[in-house]
Short mmCIF file of C-alpha atoms in Angstrom, two decimals:
data_model
loop_
_atom_site.label_atom_id
_atom_site.label_comp_id
_atom_site.label_asym_id
_atom_site.label_seq_id
_atom_site.Cartn_x
_atom_site.Cartn_y
_atom_site.Cartn_z
CA MET A 1 -30.89 -84.52 3.94
CA ARG A 2 -28.92 -83.55 6.99
CA THR A 3 -26.09 -82.22 4.84
CA ARG A 4 -28.51 -79.96 2.96
CA LYS A 5 -29.86 -78.53 6.26
CA VAL A 6 -26.33 -77.78 7.39
CA GLN A 7 -25.62 -75.99 4.09
CA ILE A 8 -28.79 -73.89 4.41
CA LEU A 9 -27.83 -72.97 8.00
CA VAL A 10 -24.32 -71.92 6.95
CA ILE A 11 -25.70 -69.81 4.10
CA GLY A 12 -28.17 -68.16 6.51
CA VAL A 13 -25.40 -67.33 8.97
CA LEU A 14 -23.28 -65.80 6.20
CA ILE A 15 -26.20 -63.69 4.99
CA LEU A 16 -26.91 -62.52 8.56
CA TRP A 17 -23.22 -61.72 9.11
CA THR A 18 -23.19 -59.72 5.85
CA PHE A 19 -26.23 -57.65 6.92
CA VAL A 20 -24.79 -57.03 10.40
CA THR A 21 -21.43 -55.95 8.94
CA TYR A 22 -23.15 -53.64 6.45
CA TYR A 23 -25.25 -52.09 9.25
CA ILE A 24 -22.19 -51.44 11.41
CA LEU A 25 -20.28 -49.82 8.55
CA LEU A 26 -23.28 -47.69 7.59
CA HIS A 27 -23.69 -46.51 11.18
CA ASN A 28 -20.02 -45.54 11.48
CA ASN A 29 -20.10 -43.59 8.20
CA SER A 30 -23.22 -41.79 9.31
CA ALA A 31 -21.55 -40.84 12.58
CA GLN A 32 -18.44 -39.56 10.76
CA SER A 33 -20.63 -37.60 8.35
CA ASP A 34 -22.49 -36.01 11.25
CA THR A 35 -19.16 -35.10 12.82
CA LYS A 36 -17.90 -33.49 9.61
CA GLN A 37 -21.12 -31.57 9.19
CA LYS A 38 -20.84 -30.30 12.74
CA GLU A 39 -17.21 -29.30 12.14
CA GLN A 40 -18.12 -27.51 8.93
CA GLN A 41 -20.97 -25.74 10.67
CA GLN A 42 -18.62 -24.63 13.44
CA LEU A 43 -16.12 -23.33 10.83
CA LYS A 44 -18.89 -21.40 9.11
CA GLN A 45 -19.76 -19.80 12.42
CA LEU A 46 -16.15 -19.05 13.29
CA PHE A 47 -15.10 -17.62 9.87
CA PRO A 48 -17.13 -14.38 10.09
CA LYS A 49 -15.84 -13.88 13.62
CA ALA A 50 -12.28 -14.31 12.37
CA LEU A 51 -12.87 -11.78 9.61
CA LEU A 52 -14.37 -9.34 12.10
CA GLU A 53 -11.40 -9.69 14.43
CA GLN A 54 -9.02 -9.23 11.48
CA SER A 55 -10.87 -6.08 10.45
CA LYS A 56 -10.68 -4.76 14.01
CA SER A 57 -6.96 -5.50 14.03
CA LEU A 58 -6.39 -3.63 10.77
CA LYS A 59 -8.38 -0.65 12.00
CA LEU A 60 -6.40 -0.64 15.22
CA SER A 61 -3.14 -0.68 13.21
CA ASP A 62 -4.30 2.24 11.05
CA THR A 63 -5.32 4.19 14.11
CA LEU A 64 -1.96 3.54 15.73
CA VAL A 65 -0.06 4.67 12.61
CA SER A 66 -2.18 7.83 12.39
CA PHE A 67 -1.59 8.55 16.07
CA LEU A 68 2.18 8.17 15.72
CA LYS A 69 2.24 10.47 12.69
CA LEU A 70 0.27 13.13 14.47
CA LYS A 71 2.29 12.66 17.64
CA TYR A 72 5.50 13.11 15.65
CA MET A 73 4.22 16.26 14.06
CA ASN A 74 3.14 17.70 17.42
CA GLN A 75 -0.43 18.44 16.42
CA GLU A 76 -2.05 21.55 17.81
CA THR A 77 -5.56 22.84 17.47
CA SER A 78 -6.14 26.36 16.27
CA THR A 79 -8.65 28.31 18.34
CA THR A 80 -8.61 31.50 16.27
CA PRO A 81 -11.87 32.70 14.72
CA LYS A 82 -12.72 31.95 11.08
CA ILE A 83 -14.19 33.98 8.27
CA THR A 84 -16.10 32.73 5.27
CA ILE A 85 -14.77 33.22 1.76
CA VAL A 86 -16.76 32.59 -1.43
CA ALA A 87 -14.92 30.35 -3.88
CA ALA A 88 -14.29 32.18 -7.14
CA GLU A 89 -15.18 30.48 -10.41
CA ILE A 90 -12.52 29.93 -13.05
CA SER A 91 -13.66 31.64 -16.23
CA ASN A 92 -13.11 28.85 -18.75
CA GLU A 93 -14.18 25.58 -17.12
CA LEU A 94 -14.59 22.61 -19.44
CA GLN A 95 -17.83 23.08 -21.31
CA GLU A 96 -18.71 19.40 -20.93
CA GLN A 97 -19.02 19.80 -17.17
CA GLN A 98 -22.25 20.74 -15.47
CA PRO A 99 -22.40 24.25 -14.00
CA LYS A 100 -21.34 24.24 -10.36
CA THR A 101 -23.07 25.98 -7.52
CA THR A 102 -21.16 28.55 -5.50
CA VAL A 103 -19.33 26.88 -2.65
CA THR A 104 -17.99 28.47 0.50
CA THR A 105 -14.90 27.56 2.44
CA SER A 106 -13.89 28.55 5.95
CA ALA A 107 -10.51 30.22 6.39
CA GLN A 108 -8.69 32.67 8.58
CA ILE A 109 -6.94 34.74 5.90
CA PRO A 110 -5.48 37.96 7.31
CA THR A 111 -7.11 41.02 5.82
CA LYS A 112 -4.29 43.51 6.43
CA THR A 113 -2.60 44.29 3.10
CA TYR A 114 -0.11 46.95 4.23
CA LEU A 115 1.96 47.45 7.37
CA ALA A 116 1.93 50.66 9.38
CA ASN A 117 5.22 51.70 7.73
CA GLY A 118 3.71 51.40 4.25
CA GLU A 119 5.42 48.12 3.36
CA PRO A 120 3.12 45.61 1.61
CA VAL A 121 1.98 42.39 3.22
CA ILE A 122 3.21 39.57 0.95
CA PRO A 123 1.41 36.27 1.59
CA ILE A 124 3.19 32.98 0.91
CA LEU A 125 0.65 30.79 -0.87
CA VAL A 126 1.57 27.11 -0.44
CA PHE A 127 -0.14 24.57 -2.71
CA ALA A 128 -0.76 21.17 -1.11
CA CYS A 129 -2.65 18.02 -1.98
CA ASN A 130 -2.01 14.60 -0.43
CA ARG A 131 1.62 14.60 0.72
CA ILE A 132 2.16 14.85 4.46
CA SER A 133 5.76 15.75 3.60
CA VAL A 134 4.35 19.28 3.23
CA VAL A 135 5.44 19.49 6.87
CA LYS A 136 9.08 19.78 5.71
CA CYS A 137 8.18 22.74 3.52
CA LEU A 138 6.13 24.47 6.22
CA GLU A 139 8.73 23.96 8.94
CA ASN A 140 11.28 25.56 6.64
CA LEU A 141 9.06 28.57 5.90
CA VAL A 142 8.20 29.10 9.56
CA GLN A 143 11.87 28.76 10.53
CA TYR A 144 13.11 31.52 8.21
CA ARG A 145 10.10 33.85 8.22
CA PRO A 146 11.23 37.23 9.60
CA SER A 147 7.72 38.58 10.24
CA VAL A 148 4.43 36.76 10.74
CA GLU A 149 2.57 39.98 10.03
CA GLN A 150 4.29 40.78 6.74
CA PHE A 151 4.52 37.22 5.43
CA PRO A 152 1.35 35.31 6.37
CA ILE A 153 1.51 31.68 5.22
CA ILE A 154 -1.66 30.50 3.47
CA VAL A 155 -1.85 26.79 2.64
CA SER A 156 -4.36 25.90 -0.06
CA GLN A 157 -5.20 22.20 -0.03
CA ASP A 158 -6.80 20.22 -2.83
CA CYS A 159 -7.61 16.47 -2.90
CA GLY A 160 -9.30 16.37 0.51
CA ASP A 161 -6.68 14.08 2.06
CA GLU A 162 -7.38 13.94 5.80
CA LEU A 163 -3.87 13.05 7.03
CA THR A 164 -2.34 15.89 5.01
CA LYS A 165 -4.97 18.26 6.39
CA GLN A 166 -4.15 17.21 9.96
CA ALA A 167 -0.44 17.68 9.25
CA ILE A 168 -1.09 21.23 8.05
CA GLN A 169 -3.38 22.00 11.00
CA SER A 170 -0.66 20.85 13.39
CA PHE A 171 1.00 24.26 12.84
CA GLY A 172 -1.94 25.95 14.54
CA ASN A 173 -2.14 29.73 14.15
CA GLN A 174 1.26 29.95 12.45
CA LEU A 175 -0.56 29.62 9.14
CA THR A 176 -3.97 29.65 7.47
CA LEU A 177 -5.51 26.61 5.80
CA ILE A 178 -7.99 27.05 2.97
CA GLU A 179 -9.51 24.10 1.11
CA GLN A 180 -10.33 23.94 -2.58
CA PRO A 181 -14.06 23.13 -2.41
CA ASP A 182 -14.65 21.66 -5.88
CA GLN A 183 -13.63 18.00 -5.61
CA SER A 184 -15.75 16.90 -8.57
CA ASP A 185 -14.20 14.81 -11.30
CA ILE A 186 -12.94 16.57 -14.41
CA MET A 187 -14.12 15.35 -17.80
CA VAL A 188 -11.27 14.99 -20.28
CA LEU A 189 -10.83 13.32 -23.63
CA PRO A 190 -9.85 9.62 -23.42
CA LYS A 191 -6.39 10.35 -24.81
CA GLU A 192 -5.80 12.92 -22.03
CA LYS A 193 -6.87 10.77 -19.07
CA LYS A 194 -3.27 10.30 -17.97
CA PHE A 195 -2.98 14.10 -17.73
CA LYS A 196 -6.04 14.57 -15.53
CA GLY A 197 -3.81 15.53 -12.61
CA TYR A 198 -2.63 18.59 -14.53
CA TYR A 199 -6.24 19.66 -15.05
CA LYS A 200 -6.86 19.48 -11.31
CA ILE A 201 -3.70 21.46 -10.59
CA ALA A 202 -4.77 24.25 -12.95
CA ARG A 203 -8.22 24.35 -11.33
CA HIS A 204 -6.63 24.52 -7.90
CA TYR A 205 -4.23 27.32 -8.86
CA GLY A 206 -7.02 29.37 -10.38
CA TRP A 207 -9.23 29.05 -7.32
CA ALA A 208 -6.49 29.69 -4.76
CA LEU A 209 -5.08 32.75 -6.52
CA ASN A 210 -8.54 34.22 -7.01
CA THR A 211 -9.30 33.64 -3.35
CA THR A 212 -6.04 35.17 -2.10
CA PHE A 213 -5.89 38.20 -4.38
CA HIS A 214 -9.58 38.88 -3.61
CA ILE A 215 -8.45 39.99 -0.14
CA GLY A 216 -6.57 42.91 -1.71
CA PHE A 217 -2.90 41.89 -1.58
CA GLU A 218 -0.62 43.53 -4.16
CA TYR A 219 1.81 40.59 -4.31
CA VAL A 220 1.68 36.84 -3.71
CA VAL A 221 4.58 34.38 -3.53
CA ILE A 222 3.70 30.86 -4.74
CA VAL A 223 5.39 27.84 -3.16
CA GLU A 224 4.73 24.18 -3.95
CA ASP A 225 4.46 21.67 -1.09
CA ASP A 226 7.71 19.91 -2.04
CA LEU A 227 10.06 22.90 -1.77
CA ASN A 228 12.66 23.84 0.80
CA VAL A 229 13.70 27.49 0.97
CA ALA A 230 16.98 29.26 1.63
CA PRO A 231 17.66 31.38 4.74
CA ASP A 232 17.29 34.62 2.73
CA PHE A 233 14.18 33.50 0.79
CA PHE A 234 11.98 36.19 2.36
CA GLU A 235 14.72 38.83 2.12
CA TYR A 236 15.02 38.10 -1.60
CA PHE A 237 11.35 38.79 -2.33
CA LEU A 238 11.21 41.72 0.05
CA ALA A 239 13.98 43.42 -1.93
CA THR A 240 12.74 42.59 -5.44
CA HIS A 241 8.97 43.21 -5.20
CA LYS A 242 9.51 46.90 -5.96
CA LEU A 243 11.13 46.05 -9.30
CA LEU A 244 7.85 44.52 -10.49
CA LYS A 245 6.17 47.89 -10.06
CA GLN A 246 9.04 49.98 -11.42
CA ASP A 247 9.66 47.97 -14.60
CA LYS A 248 6.67 46.87 -16.68
CA SER A 249 8.91 44.55 -18.69
CA LEU A 250 9.15 42.39 -15.55
CA TRP A 251 6.29 40.05 -14.71
CA CYS A 252 7.70 37.71 -12.06
CA VAL A 253 10.50 37.15 -9.59
CA SER A 254 11.58 33.53 -9.21
CA ALA A 255 13.74 31.91 -6.55
CA TRP A 256 14.77 29.15 -8.96
CA ASN A 257 17.70 28.64 -11.33
CA ASP A 258 16.96 25.82 -13.81
CA ASN A 259 20.71 25.41 -14.38
CA GLY A 260 21.50 25.71 -10.70
CA LYS A 261 23.55 22.55 -10.21
CA ALA A 262 26.52 23.07 -7.90
CA ASN A 263 29.12 22.49 -10.63
CA VAL A 264 27.73 25.19 -12.95
CA VAL A 265 27.05 28.06 -10.53
CA ASP A 266 29.43 30.50 -8.85
CA ILE A 267 29.19 29.52 -5.18
CA GLY A 268 31.12 32.67 -4.31
CA SER A 269 28.48 35.00 -5.79
CA PRO A 270 25.19 34.26 -4.00
CA GLU A 271 24.14 37.90 -4.46
CA LEU A 272 24.16 37.73 -8.26
CA LEU A 273 20.76 38.10 -9.98
CA TYR A 274 19.73 37.95 -13.66
CA ARG A 275 16.91 38.79 -16.02
CA THR A 276 15.51 35.80 -17.92
CA ASP A 277 12.98 35.35 -20.72
CA PHE A 278 12.24 31.88 -19.40
CA PHE A 279 9.52 31.51 -16.75
CA PRO A 280 11.19 29.41 -14.00
CA GLY A 281 8.40 28.95 -11.41
CA LEU A 282 9.27 26.87 -8.30
CA GLY A 283 8.92 29.66 -5.76
CA TRP A 284 7.85 32.82 -7.58
CA MET A 285 6.15 36.15 -7.00
CA LEU A 286 3.49 37.84 -9.13
CA THR A 287 1.41 40.98 -8.78
CA LYS A 288 -2.32 41.53 -8.49
CA ASP A 289 -2.29 43.33 -11.84
CA LEU A 290 -0.75 40.33 -13.59
CA TRP A 291 -3.27 37.97 -12.03
CA SER A 292 -6.12 40.22 -13.17
CA GLU A 293 -4.77 39.84 -16.70
CA LEU A 294 -4.23 36.07 -16.57
CA SER A 295 -7.23 34.97 -14.50
CA VAL A 296 -9.81 35.78 -17.17
CA LYS A 297 -8.16 33.34 -19.59
CA TRP A 298 -6.67 30.85 -17.13
CA PRO A 299 -6.10 27.48 -18.88
CA LYS A 300 -7.76 24.15 -18.10
CA SER A 301 -4.40 22.36 -17.72
CA PHE A 302 -0.61 22.72 -18.04
CA TRP A 303 -0.71 26.28 -16.74
CA ASP A 304 3.10 26.58 -16.59
CA ASP A 305 3.57 25.75 -20.27
CA TRP A 306 0.66 28.04 -21.12
CA ILE A 307 2.15 30.96 -19.22
CA ARG A 308 5.40 30.61 -21.21
CA HIS A 309 3.64 31.04 -24.54
CA PRO A 310 4.31 34.34 -26.37
CA GLU A 311 0.62 35.30 -26.15
CA GLN A 312 0.91 35.37 -22.36
CA ARG A 313 4.55 36.37 -21.91
CA LYS A 314 4.42 39.32 -24.31
CA ASP A 315 8.23 39.68 -24.19
CA ARG A 316 8.15 40.17 -20.43
CA VAL A 317 10.86 38.64 -18.25
CA CYS A 318 11.52 37.34 -14.74
CA ILE A 319 14.28 37.87 -12.21
CA ARG A 320 16.18 34.73 -11.20
CA PRO A 321 19.19 34.11 -8.91
CA GLU A 322 22.62 32.66 -9.61
CA ILE A 323 22.09 30.22 -6.74
CA SER A 324 18.57 28.93 -6.15
CA ARG A 325 16.61 30.03 -3.10
CA THR A 326 14.38 26.95 -3.39
CA ARG A 327 15.10 23.25 -3.81
CA THR A 328 12.60 20.49 -4.54
CA PHE A 329 12.53 17.25 -2.57
CA GLY A 330 9.41 15.92 -4.34
CA LYS A 331 10.40 13.14 -6.71
CA ILE A 332 6.93 11.57 -6.51
CA GLY A 333 4.09 13.62 -7.98
CA VAL A 334 1.97 14.27 -11.03
CA SER A 335 5.06 14.59 -13.24
CA ASN A 336 6.37 11.21 -11.97
CA GLY A 337 9.80 12.57 -11.16
CA LEU A 338 10.39 14.15 -14.58
CA PHE A 339 13.99 15.49 -14.67
CA PHE A 340 14.36 14.83 -10.92
CA ASP A 341 17.19 12.29 -10.91
CA LYS A 342 19.10 13.94 -13.74
CA TYR A 343 18.74 17.60 -12.75
CA LEU A 344 16.48 18.67 -9.92
CA LYS A 345 18.03 16.74 -7.05
CA HIS A 346 21.42 18.28 -7.90
CA ILE A 347 20.23 21.90 -7.64
CA LYS A 348 22.31 23.86 -5.15
CA LEU A 349 20.32 25.63 -2.42
CA SER A 350 21.92 28.84 -1.23
CA GLU A 351 23.18 28.63 2.34
CA HIS A 352 24.34 32.24 2.80
CA PHE A 353 22.10 35.09 3.90
CA VAL A 354 22.40 37.95 1.43
CA HIS A 355 21.06 41.33 2.60
CA PHE A 356 19.30 42.10 -0.68
CA THR A 357 17.28 44.93 0.87
CA LYS A 358 20.51 46.81 1.47
CA MET A 359 21.69 46.41 -2.13
CA ASN A 360 21.09 48.60 -5.14
CA LEU A 361 19.21 46.33 -7.55
CA SER A 362 18.54 48.96 -10.20
CA TYR A 363 20.99 47.15 -12.51
CA LEU A 364 18.13 44.68 -13.12
CA LEU A 365 15.88 47.30 -14.71
CA LYS A 366 15.62 46.79 -18.46
CA ASP A 367 17.48 49.85 -19.75
CA ASN A 368 20.33 49.43 -17.27
CA TYR A 369 20.63 45.70 -17.80
CA ASP A 370 20.54 45.78 -21.60
CA ASN A 371 23.09 48.56 -21.79
CA THR A 372 25.57 46.61 -19.70
CA PHE A 373 24.94 42.87 -19.87
CA LEU A 374 24.22 42.56 -23.60
CA LYS A 375 27.13 44.77 -24.61
CA GLN A 376 29.56 42.98 -22.31
CA VAL A 377 28.66 39.52 -23.61
CA TYR A 378 29.39 40.28 -27.25
CA VAL A 379 32.83 41.75 -26.65
CA LEU A 380 34.01 38.68 -24.73
CA PRO A 381 36.55 36.27 -26.26
CA LEU A 382 34.87 33.62 -28.43
CA VAL A 383 35.97 30.07 -27.52
CA THR A 384 34.92 26.49 -28.29
CA PHE A 385 33.56 23.96 -25.86
CA ASP A 386 36.67 21.82 -26.31
CA GLU A 387 38.93 24.73 -25.35
CA LEU A 388 36.77 25.40 -22.32
CA ARG A 389 36.64 21.75 -21.25
CA ARG A 390 40.40 21.25 -21.62
CA ASN A 391 41.14 24.60 -19.99
CA LEU A 392 43.12 25.82 -23.04
CA ILE A 393 42.02 29.46 -22.72
CA ALA A 394 45.03 31.70 -22.17
CA LYS A 395 43.31 34.61 -20.42
CA GLU A 396 41.33 34.51 -17.24
CA GLY A 397 37.85 35.97 -17.04
CA PRO A 398 34.49 35.40 -18.73
CA VAL A 399 34.15 33.96 -22.23
CA ARG A 400 31.51 33.32 -24.87
CA ILE A 401 30.56 30.16 -26.77
CA GLN A 402 28.41 30.65 -29.84
CA TYR A 403 25.61 28.42 -31.11
CA ASN A 404 23.92 28.88 -34.49
CA ASN A 405 21.08 26.36 -34.52
CA ARG A 406 18.94 24.16 -32.31
CA ASP A 407 20.96 20.96 -32.71
CA GLN A 408 24.21 22.74 -31.94
CA TYR A 409 22.70 24.28 -28.81
CA LYS A 410 21.39 20.93 -27.57
CA ARG A 411 24.71 19.20 -28.22
CA ILE A 412 26.70 21.82 -26.29
CA THR A 413 24.31 21.94 -23.31
CA ARG A 414 24.34 18.16 -23.00
CA MET A 415 28.13 18.13 -22.91
CA LEU A 416 28.08 20.86 -20.26
CA GLY A 417 25.41 19.14 -18.15
CA LEU A 418 22.88 21.96 -18.64
CA MET A 419 19.18 21.47 -19.34
CA ASP A 420 18.78 21.27 -23.10
CA ASP A 421 15.04 21.70 -23.64
CA PHE A 422 13.00 24.66 -24.88
CA LYS A 423 9.57 25.99 -23.90
CA SER A 424 7.89 28.08 -26.59
CA GLY A 425 11.30 28.30 -28.24
CA VAL A 426 13.03 29.73 -25.13
CA PRO A 427 16.00 27.85 -23.58
CA ARG A 428 15.93 27.58 -19.80
CA THR A 429 17.45 30.65 -18.04
CA ALA A 430 18.02 32.43 -21.39
CA TYR A 431 17.91 36.19 -21.86
CA HIS A 432 17.95 37.31 -25.49
CA GLY A 433 19.05 33.75 -26.26
CA ILE A 434 22.04 33.97 -23.88
CA VAL A 435 22.43 31.24 -21.24
CA SER A 436 24.91 32.18 -18.51
CA PHE A 437 26.61 29.67 -16.21
CA TYR A 438 29.89 28.97 -14.39
CA TYR A 439 32.42 26.39 -15.59
CA ASN A 440 36.04 25.67 -14.70
CA LYS A 441 36.17 28.71 -12.42
CA ARG A 442 35.03 31.20 -15.05
CA ARG A 443 31.81 32.83 -16.23
CA VAL A 444 30.60 31.44 -19.56
CA HIS A 445 27.86 32.79 -21.82
CA LEU A 446 26.37 30.39 -24.35
CA ALA A 447 25.03 32.88 -26.89
CA PRO A 448 23.56 33.12 -30.38
CA SER A 449 25.19 35.33 -32.98
CA ALA A 450 25.12 39.09 -32.48
CA ASN A 451 22.43 39.51 -35.15
CA TRP A 452 19.99 37.25 -33.29
CA LYS A 453 16.41 37.69 -34.56
CA GLY A 454 14.46 36.28 -31.64
CA TYR A 455 13.16 32.94 -30.38
CA ASP A 456 11.91 30.30 -32.81
CA LEU A 457 8.83 28.34 -31.67
CA SER A 458 9.84 25.41 -33.86
CA TRP A 459 12.82 24.77 -31.56
CA SER A 460 10.51 23.44 -28.83
#
């Protein structure tokens, strides 16, 4: 009996010990759980604060970067009065787009179109978007500009990029900033979405040229925001603008030579100028009369290819130099560096100041040029590329290489390091099919046969 009581007592103690142990463990777990919950709650409270502080830090960094950029560019604030200009509509906007209301933009465009001595005022119209490197272009133009009054610089900005705008405004009253007011999206076909940038460029060009010529200027020189100019850039256009009025077969003067790499130009002849059927662009001058003709049918995109088409060109030609008076530094852009590494970065920029205004440039007028240049080319010795490359030509002086078809032309130009493409059937720099360049210390003319019948669109 006593043994049974002892057993019951032992069992009771074990049960009590089990309950006590369970209670202690349960209490400790509850305490740890409370602690974790408190820690989690504290983290939840701290996390938004951390994000806020991070956001403040990022904003502070952005502000600091912006300040340093503006400090580097020596920002100034223009205090000159402004006038209001109504934005002109481009005649053939995409029909899918909704009609736009007339928008105004503030600008300080000079209204004087002629100097007291009768010389025309020739504005330099710079096209900008979202590259603050436009500063390099503007510094260059301001550096070489001989007269603020005769060559006002007008910067037309698209895209609405604030940092680029501030960079342009840092030049104060040395230039005028106008802003393309229509920043609406452009509706394009799905297959053309990757080309939307070209649509915006065409819209910008149309608006800016309408706005500038509306003032009454007879001439405008167009410069892209990624161009440097030569010391005699202004002198070049000052001397050649008269040719555009004298010769109706001329429709532009360009500062660019598409085949202007240092190894294929005559560095010793910076004064040499040519006529060309190819529209070069990249720093070019046009007249008010030409813009009146083109503006009413201005294209929705790819304006430079459009302007090279026979329907626009109408057998008219441009003036171009032996050595370029512009050079592009803009590898990054809408064209994604097309041709830049292979050609554009190797273009030679003229370093010598040529007094073009003191020269007789009448040799560039059509009758004079055709009677001399064309006749001279076809009496030159006919050689092969191999003879030229190996320097096997007995006589010194200029020579001619003949091509008879598209494939032959492309093969020769590639071997020579020239640009081999065509636009509307016209080779770059060609005049009557003749492409002139400098090779192995002699003038070379790559020319079709003497009975040439004209450009073939199928070659493009």
